[in-house]
Coordinates of C-alpha atoms and ligand atoms in Angstrom, one line a residue:
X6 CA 36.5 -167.0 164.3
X7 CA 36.2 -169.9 166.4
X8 CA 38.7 -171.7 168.1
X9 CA 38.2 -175.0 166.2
X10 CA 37.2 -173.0 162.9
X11 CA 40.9 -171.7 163.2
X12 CA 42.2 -175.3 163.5
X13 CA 40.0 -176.5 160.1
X14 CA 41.2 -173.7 158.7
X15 CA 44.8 -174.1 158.5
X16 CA 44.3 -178.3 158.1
X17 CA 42.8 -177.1 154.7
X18 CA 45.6 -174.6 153.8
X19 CA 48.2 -177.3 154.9
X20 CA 46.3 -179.6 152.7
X21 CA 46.6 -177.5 149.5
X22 CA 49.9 -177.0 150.6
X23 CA 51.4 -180.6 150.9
X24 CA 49.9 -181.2 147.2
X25 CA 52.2 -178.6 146.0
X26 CA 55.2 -179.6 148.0
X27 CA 54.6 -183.2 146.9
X28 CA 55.8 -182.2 143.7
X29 CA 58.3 -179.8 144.5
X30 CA 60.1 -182.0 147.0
X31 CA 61.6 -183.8 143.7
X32 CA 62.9 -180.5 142.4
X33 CA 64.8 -179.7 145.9
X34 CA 68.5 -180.6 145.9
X35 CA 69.2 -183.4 148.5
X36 CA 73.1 -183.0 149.3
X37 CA 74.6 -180.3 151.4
X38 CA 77.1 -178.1 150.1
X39 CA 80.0 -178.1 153.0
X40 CA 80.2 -174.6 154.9
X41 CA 83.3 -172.7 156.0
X42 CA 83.6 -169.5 157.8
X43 CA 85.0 -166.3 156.3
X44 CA 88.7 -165.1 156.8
X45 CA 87.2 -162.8 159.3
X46 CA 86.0 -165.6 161.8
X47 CA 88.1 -165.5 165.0
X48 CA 90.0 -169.1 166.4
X49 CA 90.9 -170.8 169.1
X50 CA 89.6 -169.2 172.5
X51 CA 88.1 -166.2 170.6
X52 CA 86.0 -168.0 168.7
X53 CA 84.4 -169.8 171.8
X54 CA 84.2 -167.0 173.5
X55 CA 82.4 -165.0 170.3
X56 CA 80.2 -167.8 170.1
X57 CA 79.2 -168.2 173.8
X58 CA 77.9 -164.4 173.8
X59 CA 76.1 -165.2 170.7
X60 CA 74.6 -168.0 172.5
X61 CA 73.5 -166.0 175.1
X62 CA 71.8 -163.2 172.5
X63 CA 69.9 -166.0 170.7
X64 CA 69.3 -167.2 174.0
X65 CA 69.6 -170.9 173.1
X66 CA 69.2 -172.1 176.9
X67 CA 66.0 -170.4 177.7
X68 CA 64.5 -173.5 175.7
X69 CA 67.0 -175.9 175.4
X70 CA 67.6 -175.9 179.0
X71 CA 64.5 -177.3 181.8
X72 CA 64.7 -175.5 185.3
X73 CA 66.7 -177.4 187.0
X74 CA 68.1 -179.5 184.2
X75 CA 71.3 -180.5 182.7
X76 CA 72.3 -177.1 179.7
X77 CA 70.9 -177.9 176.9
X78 CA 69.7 -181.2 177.0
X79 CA 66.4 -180.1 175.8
X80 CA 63.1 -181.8 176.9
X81 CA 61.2 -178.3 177.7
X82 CA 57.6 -178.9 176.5
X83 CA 56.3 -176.5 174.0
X84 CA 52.3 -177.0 174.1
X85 CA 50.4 -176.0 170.5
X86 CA 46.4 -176.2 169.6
X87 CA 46.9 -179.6 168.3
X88 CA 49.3 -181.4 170.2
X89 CA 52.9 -181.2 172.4
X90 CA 56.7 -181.2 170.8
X91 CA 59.4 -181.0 173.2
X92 CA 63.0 -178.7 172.7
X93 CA 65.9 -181.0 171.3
X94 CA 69.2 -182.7 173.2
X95 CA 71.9 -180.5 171.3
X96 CA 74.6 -181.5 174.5
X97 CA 77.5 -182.9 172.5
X98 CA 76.2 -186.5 173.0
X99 CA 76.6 -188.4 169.5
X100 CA 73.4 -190.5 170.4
X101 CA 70.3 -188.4 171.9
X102 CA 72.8 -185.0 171.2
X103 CA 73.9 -183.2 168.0
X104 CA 77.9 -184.4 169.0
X105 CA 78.2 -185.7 165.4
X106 CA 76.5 -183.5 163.8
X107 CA 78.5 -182.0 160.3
X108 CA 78.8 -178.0 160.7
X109 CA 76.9 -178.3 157.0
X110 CA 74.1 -179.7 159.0
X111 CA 73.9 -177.6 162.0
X112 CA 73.8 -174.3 159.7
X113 CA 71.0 -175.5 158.2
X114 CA 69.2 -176.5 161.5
X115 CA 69.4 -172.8 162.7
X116 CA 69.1 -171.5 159.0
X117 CA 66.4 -173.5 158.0
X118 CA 65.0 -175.6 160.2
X119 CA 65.8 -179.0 158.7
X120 CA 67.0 -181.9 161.0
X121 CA 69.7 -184.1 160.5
X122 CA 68.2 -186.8 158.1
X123 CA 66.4 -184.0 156.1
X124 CA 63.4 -183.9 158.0
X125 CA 61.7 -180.8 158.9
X126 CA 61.6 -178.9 162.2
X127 CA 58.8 -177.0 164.1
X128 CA 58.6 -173.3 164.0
X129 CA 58.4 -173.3 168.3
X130 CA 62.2 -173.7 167.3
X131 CA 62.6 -169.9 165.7
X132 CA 64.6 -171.0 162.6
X133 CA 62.7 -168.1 160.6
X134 CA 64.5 -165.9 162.8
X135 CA 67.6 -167.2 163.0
X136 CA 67.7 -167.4 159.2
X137 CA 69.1 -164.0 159.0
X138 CA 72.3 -165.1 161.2
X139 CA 75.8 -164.7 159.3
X140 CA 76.9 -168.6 158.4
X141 CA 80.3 -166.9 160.6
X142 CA 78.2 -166.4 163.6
X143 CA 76.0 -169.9 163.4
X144 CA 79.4 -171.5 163.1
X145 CA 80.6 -169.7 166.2
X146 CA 77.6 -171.3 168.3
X147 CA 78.2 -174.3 166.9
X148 CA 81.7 -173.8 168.6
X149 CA 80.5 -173.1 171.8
X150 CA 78.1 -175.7 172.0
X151 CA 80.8 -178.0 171.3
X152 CA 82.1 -177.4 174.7
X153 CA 79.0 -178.4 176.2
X154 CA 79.3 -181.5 178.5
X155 CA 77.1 -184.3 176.8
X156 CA 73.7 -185.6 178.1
X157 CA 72.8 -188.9 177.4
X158 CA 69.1 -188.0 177.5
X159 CA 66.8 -189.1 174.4
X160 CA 64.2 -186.0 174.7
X161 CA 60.5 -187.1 175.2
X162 CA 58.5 -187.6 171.8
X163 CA 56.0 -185.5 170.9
X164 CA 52.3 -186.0 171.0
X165 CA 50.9 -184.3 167.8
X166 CA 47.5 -185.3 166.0
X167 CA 47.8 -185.8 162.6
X168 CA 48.0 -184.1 159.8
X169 CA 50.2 -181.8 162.1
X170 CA 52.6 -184.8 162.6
X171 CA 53.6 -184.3 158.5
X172 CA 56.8 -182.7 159.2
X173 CA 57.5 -182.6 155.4
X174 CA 54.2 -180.5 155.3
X175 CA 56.9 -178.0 157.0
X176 CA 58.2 -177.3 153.4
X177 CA 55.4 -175.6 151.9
X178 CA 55.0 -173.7 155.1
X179 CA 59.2 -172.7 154.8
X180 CA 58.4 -171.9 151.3
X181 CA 56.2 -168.9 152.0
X182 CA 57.6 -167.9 155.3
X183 CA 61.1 -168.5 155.7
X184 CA 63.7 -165.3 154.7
X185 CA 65.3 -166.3 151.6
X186 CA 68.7 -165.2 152.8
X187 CA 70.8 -163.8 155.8
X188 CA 70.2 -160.4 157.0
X189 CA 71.2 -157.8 154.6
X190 CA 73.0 -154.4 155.3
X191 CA 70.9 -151.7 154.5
X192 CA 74.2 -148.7 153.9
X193 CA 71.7 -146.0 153.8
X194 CA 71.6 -146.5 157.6
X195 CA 74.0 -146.5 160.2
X196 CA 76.0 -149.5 161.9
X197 CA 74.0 -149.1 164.9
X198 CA 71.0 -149.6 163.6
X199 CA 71.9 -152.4 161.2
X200 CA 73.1 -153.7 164.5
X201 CA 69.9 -153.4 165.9
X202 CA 68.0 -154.6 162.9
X203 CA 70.3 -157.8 163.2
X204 CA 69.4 -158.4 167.5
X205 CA 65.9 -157.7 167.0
X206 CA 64.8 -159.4 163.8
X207 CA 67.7 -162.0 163.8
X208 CA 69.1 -163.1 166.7
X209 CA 67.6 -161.9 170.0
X210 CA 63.9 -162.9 168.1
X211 CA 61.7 -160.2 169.8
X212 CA 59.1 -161.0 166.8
X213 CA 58.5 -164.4 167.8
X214 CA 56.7 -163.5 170.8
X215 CA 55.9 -159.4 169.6
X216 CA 54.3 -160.0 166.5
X217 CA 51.3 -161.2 166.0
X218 CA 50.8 -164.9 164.3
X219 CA 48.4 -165.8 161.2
X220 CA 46.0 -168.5 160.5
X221 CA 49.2 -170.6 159.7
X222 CA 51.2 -169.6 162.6
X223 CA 53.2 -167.2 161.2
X224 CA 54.3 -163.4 161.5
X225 CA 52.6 -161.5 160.4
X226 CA 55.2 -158.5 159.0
X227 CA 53.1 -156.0 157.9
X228 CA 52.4 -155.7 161.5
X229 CA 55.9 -156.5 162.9
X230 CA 56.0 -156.1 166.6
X231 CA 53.0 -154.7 167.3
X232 CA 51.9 -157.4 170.1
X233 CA 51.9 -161.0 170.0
X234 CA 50.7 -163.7 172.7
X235 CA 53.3 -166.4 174.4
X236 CA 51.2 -169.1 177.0
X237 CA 48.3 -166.8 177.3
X238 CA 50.9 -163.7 178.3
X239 CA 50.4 -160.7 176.0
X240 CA 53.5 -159.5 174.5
X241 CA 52.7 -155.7 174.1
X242 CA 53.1 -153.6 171.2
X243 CA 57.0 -152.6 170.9
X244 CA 56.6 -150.6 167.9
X245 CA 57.1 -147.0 168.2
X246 CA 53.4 -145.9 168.1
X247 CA 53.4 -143.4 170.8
X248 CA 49.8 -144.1 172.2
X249 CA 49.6 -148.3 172.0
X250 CA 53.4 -148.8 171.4
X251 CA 57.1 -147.6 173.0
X252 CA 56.8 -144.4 171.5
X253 CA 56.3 -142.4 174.1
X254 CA 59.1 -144.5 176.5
X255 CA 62.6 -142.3 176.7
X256 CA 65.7 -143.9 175.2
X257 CA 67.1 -144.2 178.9
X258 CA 63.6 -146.0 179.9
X259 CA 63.9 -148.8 177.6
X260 CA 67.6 -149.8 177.9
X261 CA 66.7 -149.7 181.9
X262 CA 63.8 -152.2 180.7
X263 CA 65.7 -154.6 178.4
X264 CA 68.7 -154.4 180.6
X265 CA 67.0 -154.8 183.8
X266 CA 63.6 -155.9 183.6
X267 CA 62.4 -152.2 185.0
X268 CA 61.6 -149.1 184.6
X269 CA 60.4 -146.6 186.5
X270 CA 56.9 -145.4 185.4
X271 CA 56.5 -149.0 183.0
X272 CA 56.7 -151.2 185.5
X273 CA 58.7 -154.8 185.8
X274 CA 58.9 -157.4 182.9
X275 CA 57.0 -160.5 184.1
X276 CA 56.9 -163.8 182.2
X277 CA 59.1 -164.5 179.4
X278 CA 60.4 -161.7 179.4
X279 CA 61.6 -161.5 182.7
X280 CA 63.2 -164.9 181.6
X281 CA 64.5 -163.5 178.1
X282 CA 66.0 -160.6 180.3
X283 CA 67.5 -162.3 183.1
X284 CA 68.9 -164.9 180.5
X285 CA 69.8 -162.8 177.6
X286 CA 69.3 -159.3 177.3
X287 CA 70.8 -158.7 180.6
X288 CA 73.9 -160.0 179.8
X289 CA 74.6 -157.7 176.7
X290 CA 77.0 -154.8 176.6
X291 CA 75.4 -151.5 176.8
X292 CA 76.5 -151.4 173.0
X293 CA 74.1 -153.7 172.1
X294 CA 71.2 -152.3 174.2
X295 CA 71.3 -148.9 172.3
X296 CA 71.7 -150.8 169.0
X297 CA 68.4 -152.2 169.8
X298 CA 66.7 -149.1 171.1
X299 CA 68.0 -147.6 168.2
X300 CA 66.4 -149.6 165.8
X301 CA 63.2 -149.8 167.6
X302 CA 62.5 -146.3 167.4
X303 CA 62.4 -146.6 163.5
X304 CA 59.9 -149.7 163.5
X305 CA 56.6 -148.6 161.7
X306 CA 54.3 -147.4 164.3
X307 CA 51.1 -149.8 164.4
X308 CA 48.1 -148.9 166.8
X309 CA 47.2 -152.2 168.4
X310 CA 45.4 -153.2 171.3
X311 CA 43.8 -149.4 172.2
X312 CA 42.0 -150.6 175.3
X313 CA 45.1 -151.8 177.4
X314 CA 46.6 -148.4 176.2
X315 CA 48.7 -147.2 179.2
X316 CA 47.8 -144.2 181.4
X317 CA 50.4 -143.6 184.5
X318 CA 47.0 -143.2 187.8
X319 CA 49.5 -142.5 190.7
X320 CA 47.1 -142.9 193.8
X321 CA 47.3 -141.0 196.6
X322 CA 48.8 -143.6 199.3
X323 CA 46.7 -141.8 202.2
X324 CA 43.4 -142.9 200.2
X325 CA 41.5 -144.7 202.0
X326 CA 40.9 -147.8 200.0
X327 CA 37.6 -149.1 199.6
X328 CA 36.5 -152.2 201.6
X329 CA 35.9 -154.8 199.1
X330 CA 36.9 -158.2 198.7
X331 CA 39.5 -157.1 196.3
X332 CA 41.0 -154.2 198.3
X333 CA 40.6 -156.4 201.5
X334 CA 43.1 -158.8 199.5
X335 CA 45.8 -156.5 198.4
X336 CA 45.9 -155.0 201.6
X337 CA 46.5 -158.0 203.5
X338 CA 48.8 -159.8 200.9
X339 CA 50.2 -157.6 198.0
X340 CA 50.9 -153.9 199.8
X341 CA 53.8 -154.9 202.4
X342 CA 55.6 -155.4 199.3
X343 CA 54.3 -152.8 196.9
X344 CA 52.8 -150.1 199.1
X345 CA 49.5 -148.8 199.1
X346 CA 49.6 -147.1 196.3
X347 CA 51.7 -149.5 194.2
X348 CA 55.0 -147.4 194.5
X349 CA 57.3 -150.5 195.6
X350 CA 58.4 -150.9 199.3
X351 CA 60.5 -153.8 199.2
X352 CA 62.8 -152.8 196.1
X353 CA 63.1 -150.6 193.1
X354 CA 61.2 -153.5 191.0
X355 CA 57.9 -153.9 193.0
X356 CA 57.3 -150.3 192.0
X357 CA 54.0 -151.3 189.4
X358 CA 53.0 -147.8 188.4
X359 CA 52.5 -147.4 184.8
X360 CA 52.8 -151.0 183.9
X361 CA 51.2 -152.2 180.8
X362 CA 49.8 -155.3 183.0
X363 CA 47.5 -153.3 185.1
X364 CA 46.0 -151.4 182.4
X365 CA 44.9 -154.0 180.8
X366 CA 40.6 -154.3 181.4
X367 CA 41.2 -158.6 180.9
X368 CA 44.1 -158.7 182.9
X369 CA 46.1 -161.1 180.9
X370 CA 49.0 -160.8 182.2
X371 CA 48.3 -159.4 185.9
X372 CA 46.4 -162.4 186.5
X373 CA 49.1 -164.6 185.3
X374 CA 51.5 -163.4 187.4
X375 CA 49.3 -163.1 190.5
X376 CA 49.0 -167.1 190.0
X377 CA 52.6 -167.9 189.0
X378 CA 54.1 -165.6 190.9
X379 CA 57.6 -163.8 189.4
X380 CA 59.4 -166.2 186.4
X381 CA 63.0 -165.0 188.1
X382 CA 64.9 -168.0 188.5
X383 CA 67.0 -166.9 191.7
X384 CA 63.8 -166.5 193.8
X385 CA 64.9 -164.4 196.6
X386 CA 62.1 -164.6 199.7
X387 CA 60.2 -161.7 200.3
X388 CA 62.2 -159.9 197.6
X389 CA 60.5 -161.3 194.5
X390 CA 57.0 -162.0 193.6
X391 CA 55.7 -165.3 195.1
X392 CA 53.1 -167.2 193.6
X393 CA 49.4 -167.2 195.1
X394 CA 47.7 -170.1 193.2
X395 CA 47.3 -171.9 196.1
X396 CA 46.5 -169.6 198.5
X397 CA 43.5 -167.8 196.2
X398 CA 40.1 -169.1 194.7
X399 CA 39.4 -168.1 191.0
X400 CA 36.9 -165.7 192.4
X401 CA 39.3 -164.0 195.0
X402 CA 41.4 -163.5 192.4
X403 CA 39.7 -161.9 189.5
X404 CA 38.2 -159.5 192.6
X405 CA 41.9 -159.0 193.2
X406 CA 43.1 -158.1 189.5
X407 CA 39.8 -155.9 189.2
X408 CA 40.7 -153.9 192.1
X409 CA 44.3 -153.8 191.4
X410 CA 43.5 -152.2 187.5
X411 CA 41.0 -149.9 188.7
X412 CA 43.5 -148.3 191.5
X413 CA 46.5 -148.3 189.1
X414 CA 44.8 -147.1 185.6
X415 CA 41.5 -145.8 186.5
X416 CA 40.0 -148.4 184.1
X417 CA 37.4 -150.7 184.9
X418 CA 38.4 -154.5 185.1
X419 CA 36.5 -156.7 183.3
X420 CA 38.4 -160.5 184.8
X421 CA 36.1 -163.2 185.5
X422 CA 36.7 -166.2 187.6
X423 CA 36.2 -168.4 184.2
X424 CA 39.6 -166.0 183.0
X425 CA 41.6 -167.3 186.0
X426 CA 40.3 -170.8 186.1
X427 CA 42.0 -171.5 182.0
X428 CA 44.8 -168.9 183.3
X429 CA 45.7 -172.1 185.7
X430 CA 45.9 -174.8 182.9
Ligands
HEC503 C1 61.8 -170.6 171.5 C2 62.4 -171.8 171.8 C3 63.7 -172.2 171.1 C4 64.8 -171.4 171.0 C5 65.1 -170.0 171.5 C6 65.8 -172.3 170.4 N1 65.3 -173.5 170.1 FE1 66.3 -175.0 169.2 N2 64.6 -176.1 169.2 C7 63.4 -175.8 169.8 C8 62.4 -176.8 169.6 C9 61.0 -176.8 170.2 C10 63.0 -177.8 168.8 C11 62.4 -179.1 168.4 C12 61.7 -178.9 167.0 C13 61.1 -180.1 166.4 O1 61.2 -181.2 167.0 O2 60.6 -180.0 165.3 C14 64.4 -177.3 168.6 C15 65.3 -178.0 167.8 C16 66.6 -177.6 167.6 C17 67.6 -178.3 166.8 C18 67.4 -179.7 166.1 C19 67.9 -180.8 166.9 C20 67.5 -182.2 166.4 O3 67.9 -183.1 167.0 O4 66.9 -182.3 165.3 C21 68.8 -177.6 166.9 C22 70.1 -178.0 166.2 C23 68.5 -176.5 167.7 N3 67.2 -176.5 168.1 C24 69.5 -175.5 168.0 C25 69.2 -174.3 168.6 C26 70.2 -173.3 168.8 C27 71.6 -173.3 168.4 C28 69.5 -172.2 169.4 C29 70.0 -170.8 169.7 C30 70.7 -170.2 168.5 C31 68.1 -172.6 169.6 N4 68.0 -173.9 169.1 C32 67.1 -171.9 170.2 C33 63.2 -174.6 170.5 C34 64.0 -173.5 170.6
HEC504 C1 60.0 -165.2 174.8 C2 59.1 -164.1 174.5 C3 59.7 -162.7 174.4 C4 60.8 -162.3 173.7 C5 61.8 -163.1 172.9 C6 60.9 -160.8 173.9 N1 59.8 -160.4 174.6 FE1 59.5 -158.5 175.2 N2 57.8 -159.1 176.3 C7 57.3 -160.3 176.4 C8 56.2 -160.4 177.3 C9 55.4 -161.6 177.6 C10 56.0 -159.1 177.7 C11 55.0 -158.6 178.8 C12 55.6 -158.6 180.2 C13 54.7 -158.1 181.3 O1 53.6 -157.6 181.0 O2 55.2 -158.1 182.4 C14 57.1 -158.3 177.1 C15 57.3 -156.9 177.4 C16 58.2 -156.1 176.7 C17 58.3 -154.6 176.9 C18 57.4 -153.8 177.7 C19 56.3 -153.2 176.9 C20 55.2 -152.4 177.7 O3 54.4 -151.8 177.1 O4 55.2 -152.5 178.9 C21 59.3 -154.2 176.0 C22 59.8 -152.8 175.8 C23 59.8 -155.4 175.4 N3 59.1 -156.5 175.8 C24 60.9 -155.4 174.4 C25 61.4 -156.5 173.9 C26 62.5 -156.5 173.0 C27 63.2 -155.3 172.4 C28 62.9 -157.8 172.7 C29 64.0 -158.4 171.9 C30 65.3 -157.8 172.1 C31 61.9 -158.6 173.4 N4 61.0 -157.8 174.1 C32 61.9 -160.0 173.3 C33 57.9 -161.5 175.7 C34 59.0 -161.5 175.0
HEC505 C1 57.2 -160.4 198.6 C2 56.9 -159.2 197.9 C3 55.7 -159.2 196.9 C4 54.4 -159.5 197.3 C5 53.9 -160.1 198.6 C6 53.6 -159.3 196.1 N1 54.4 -158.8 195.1 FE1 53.8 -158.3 193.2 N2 55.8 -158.0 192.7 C7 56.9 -158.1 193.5 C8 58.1 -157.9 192.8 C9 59.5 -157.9 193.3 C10 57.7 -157.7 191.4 C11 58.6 -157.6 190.2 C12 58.6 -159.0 189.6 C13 59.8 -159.3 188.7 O1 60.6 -158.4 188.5 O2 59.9 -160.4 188.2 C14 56.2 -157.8 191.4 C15 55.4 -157.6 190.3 C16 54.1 -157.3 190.3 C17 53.3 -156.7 189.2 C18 53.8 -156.3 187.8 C19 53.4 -157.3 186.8 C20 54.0 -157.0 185.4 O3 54.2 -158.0 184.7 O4 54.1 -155.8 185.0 C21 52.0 -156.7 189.7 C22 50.8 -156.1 188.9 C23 52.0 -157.2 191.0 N3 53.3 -157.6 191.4 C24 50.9 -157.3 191.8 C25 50.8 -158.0 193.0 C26 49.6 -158.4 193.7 C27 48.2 -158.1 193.2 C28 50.0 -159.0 194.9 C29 49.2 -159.5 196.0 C30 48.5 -160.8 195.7 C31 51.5 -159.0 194.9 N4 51.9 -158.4 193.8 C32 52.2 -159.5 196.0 C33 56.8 -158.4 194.9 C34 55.7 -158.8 195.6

């Protein structure tokens, strides 16, 4: 289906929606019941500290917080098919910030995505993950935020075209997709895994860039993690499907992955997820990390996205590689820091053997990164990946990724200077 069929699609499903949310809005109950913590919450210190690692898991900051800008002052844009919102202030301030916010009302921010005055909230903000959070663990956020110095920072408005600009419309769209309750403990399985369960599907929100979206934007669950897109990036299958999926990574590969950002044989995280890594996952405990893996080997395996399937090509770093424009290129720019043969010279995470990014035939990802270079925030020169948008033309580049695939998979790249001219937008 066409791009814009897409769009007219889901203007007439919110349509039909809105009609039945016009009548059900009078049905909804309009005050909010106040909201305590249980007897097991911790105080003082505890509780700041329990709530600053939760903070971290959720991580909060990767879109509340601009490079460069004050924590959590919001203002990150978040660019959709029909229009741009920008990430919230929630700094302490009682003006732009949520400083006087109720705890009733933050709950159901993160719980349901409703605002402070009752108006609806954008899905870019995951509240359909975050719904399975414990009230206990919301509040303890809440806490932590609370020592946040304030920003007195209004964040920008956002451009949407109407009938997108309907926040209420949000409610028929919460109606079907949003959990109906906080994550439930399934006793049939062990603590770990209901851990796991809670990180992956709660608060560390792998789904809302693994799984694939609907017509509406949503999740799709029947296919839960089996590959989703974030800014053009593919997010790969994580389910355990052993051809298309994790299935086939060992335990020991995958907490090295999520804890970080490589793995011998996989490759590096690039993008978000180098981001979500260096933000979040790598500060976990190891506790947590095997919770996760845990419950990742028992997600339904889904095949998805059989042509970027992975095969490890090790080349043999005497070959002599052929003289084309791309092999010219990665000579001259890309081998003094991963080799010849793609092995890593400069550290352990330049080694790019095996990573789902090069076996990719559109180059997604590989091209992204040639042009944006590595998302790590503590750039260290000559030790992480520098960006080459300005030093390469669309065509050099998509000669580049083609050589790169074919050398590292054995597949043949299919990039085309038109796929690295809207990789630059
Ligand atoms: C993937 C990006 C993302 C993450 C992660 C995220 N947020 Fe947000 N958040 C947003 C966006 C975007 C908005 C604005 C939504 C809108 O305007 O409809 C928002 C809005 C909010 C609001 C409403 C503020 C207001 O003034 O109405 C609160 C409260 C909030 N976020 C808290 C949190 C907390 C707490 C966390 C971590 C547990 C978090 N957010 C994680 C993107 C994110
Ligand atoms: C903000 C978006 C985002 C979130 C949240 C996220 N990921 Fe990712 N993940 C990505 C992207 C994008 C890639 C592809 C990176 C690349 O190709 O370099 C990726 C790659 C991966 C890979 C490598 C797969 C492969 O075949 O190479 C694994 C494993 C993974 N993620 C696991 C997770 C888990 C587990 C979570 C939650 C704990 C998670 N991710 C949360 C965006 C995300
Ligand atoms: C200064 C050293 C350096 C140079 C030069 C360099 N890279 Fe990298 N590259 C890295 C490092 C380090 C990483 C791991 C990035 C990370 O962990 O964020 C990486 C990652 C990669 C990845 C893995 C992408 C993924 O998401 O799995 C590919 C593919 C890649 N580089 C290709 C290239 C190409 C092609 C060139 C030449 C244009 C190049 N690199 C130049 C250091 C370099």
């Amino acid at each position: 289906m066409s791009h814009t069929k897409k769009v007219l699609a889901s203007v007439a499903a919110l349509a039909s929606l809105a009609a039945l949310c016009a009548v059900l809005f009078f049905f909804l109950p309009h005050s909010l019941p106040p909201v305590a913590p249980s007897p097991k919450q911790p105080t003082g210190q505890a509780l700041i500290e329990r709530g600053e690692y939760l903070t971290t898991a959720a991580d909060c900051a990767a879109c509340h917080t601009t490079r460069g800008g004050k924590p959590f002052a919001g203002g990150l844009p978040f660019k959709l098919p029909f229009g741009t919102i920008y990430s919230s202030n929630i700094t302490t301030d009682n003006d732009h910030g949520i400083g006087s916010w109720s705890d009733a009302e933050f709950v159901r921010a993160v719980r349901s995505g409703v605002g402070r005055h009752g108006e609806n909230l954008y899905p870019a903000f995951p509240y359909t993950s975050y719904a399975l959070l414990s009230t206990d663990d919301i509040l303890a956020i809440r806490a932590y935020l609370r020592t946040v110095a304030p920003v007195s920072e209004p964040s920008p408005s956002n451009s949407l075209a109407f009938p997108f600009n309907q926040r209420w419309l949000m409610r028929g769209w919460n109606l079907l997709f949003l959990p109906w309750s906080e994550y439930q403990v399934d006793t049939s399985k062990s603590d770990e895994w209901n851990r796991g369960a809670y990180l992956v599907e709660g608060l560390a929100h792998c789904g809302e860039c693994h799984t694939p979206r609907g017509l509406m934007f949503q999740r799709m669950q029947r296919k839960a993690l089996s590959g989703g897109e974030v800014d053009g990036w593919k997010a790969w299958n994580i389910t355990n499907d052993s051809a298309t999926g994790v299935g086939g990574w060992s335990d020991a590969d995958l907490a090295s992955f999520l804890s970080t950002g490589h793995a011998k044989g996989h490759g590096p995280a690039g993008g978000a997820m180098r981001e979500a890594v260096d933000l979040s996952f790598s500060k976990l405990p190891t506790s947590d990390i095997r919770a996760i893996v845990t419950y990742l080997r028992t997600v339904p395996a889904v095949t998805a996205d059989p042509e970027t399937k992975v095969s490890l090509v090790v080349p043999s770093a005497s070959d002599t590689p052929s003289s084309s424009l791309g092999a010219r290129i990665f000579a001259g720019a890309c081998a003094s820091c991963h080799g010849k043969d793609g092995s890593g010279l400069v550290n352990l995470r330049a080694s790019i053997q095996g990573a789902h990014a090069v076996n990719d035939p559109k180059g997604a990802n590989l091209i992204r990164l040639i042009l944006q270079g590595s998302s790590d925030e503590a750039k260290e020169p000559g030790r992480t990946m520098p960006a080459f948008k300005s030093i390469y033309s669309d065509q050099e580049v998509a000669a580049l990724a083609n050589y790169v695939i074919e050398r590292l998979s054995g597949k043949v790249g299919e990039v085309q200077a038109a796929d690295v001219a809207g990789a630059r937008e």
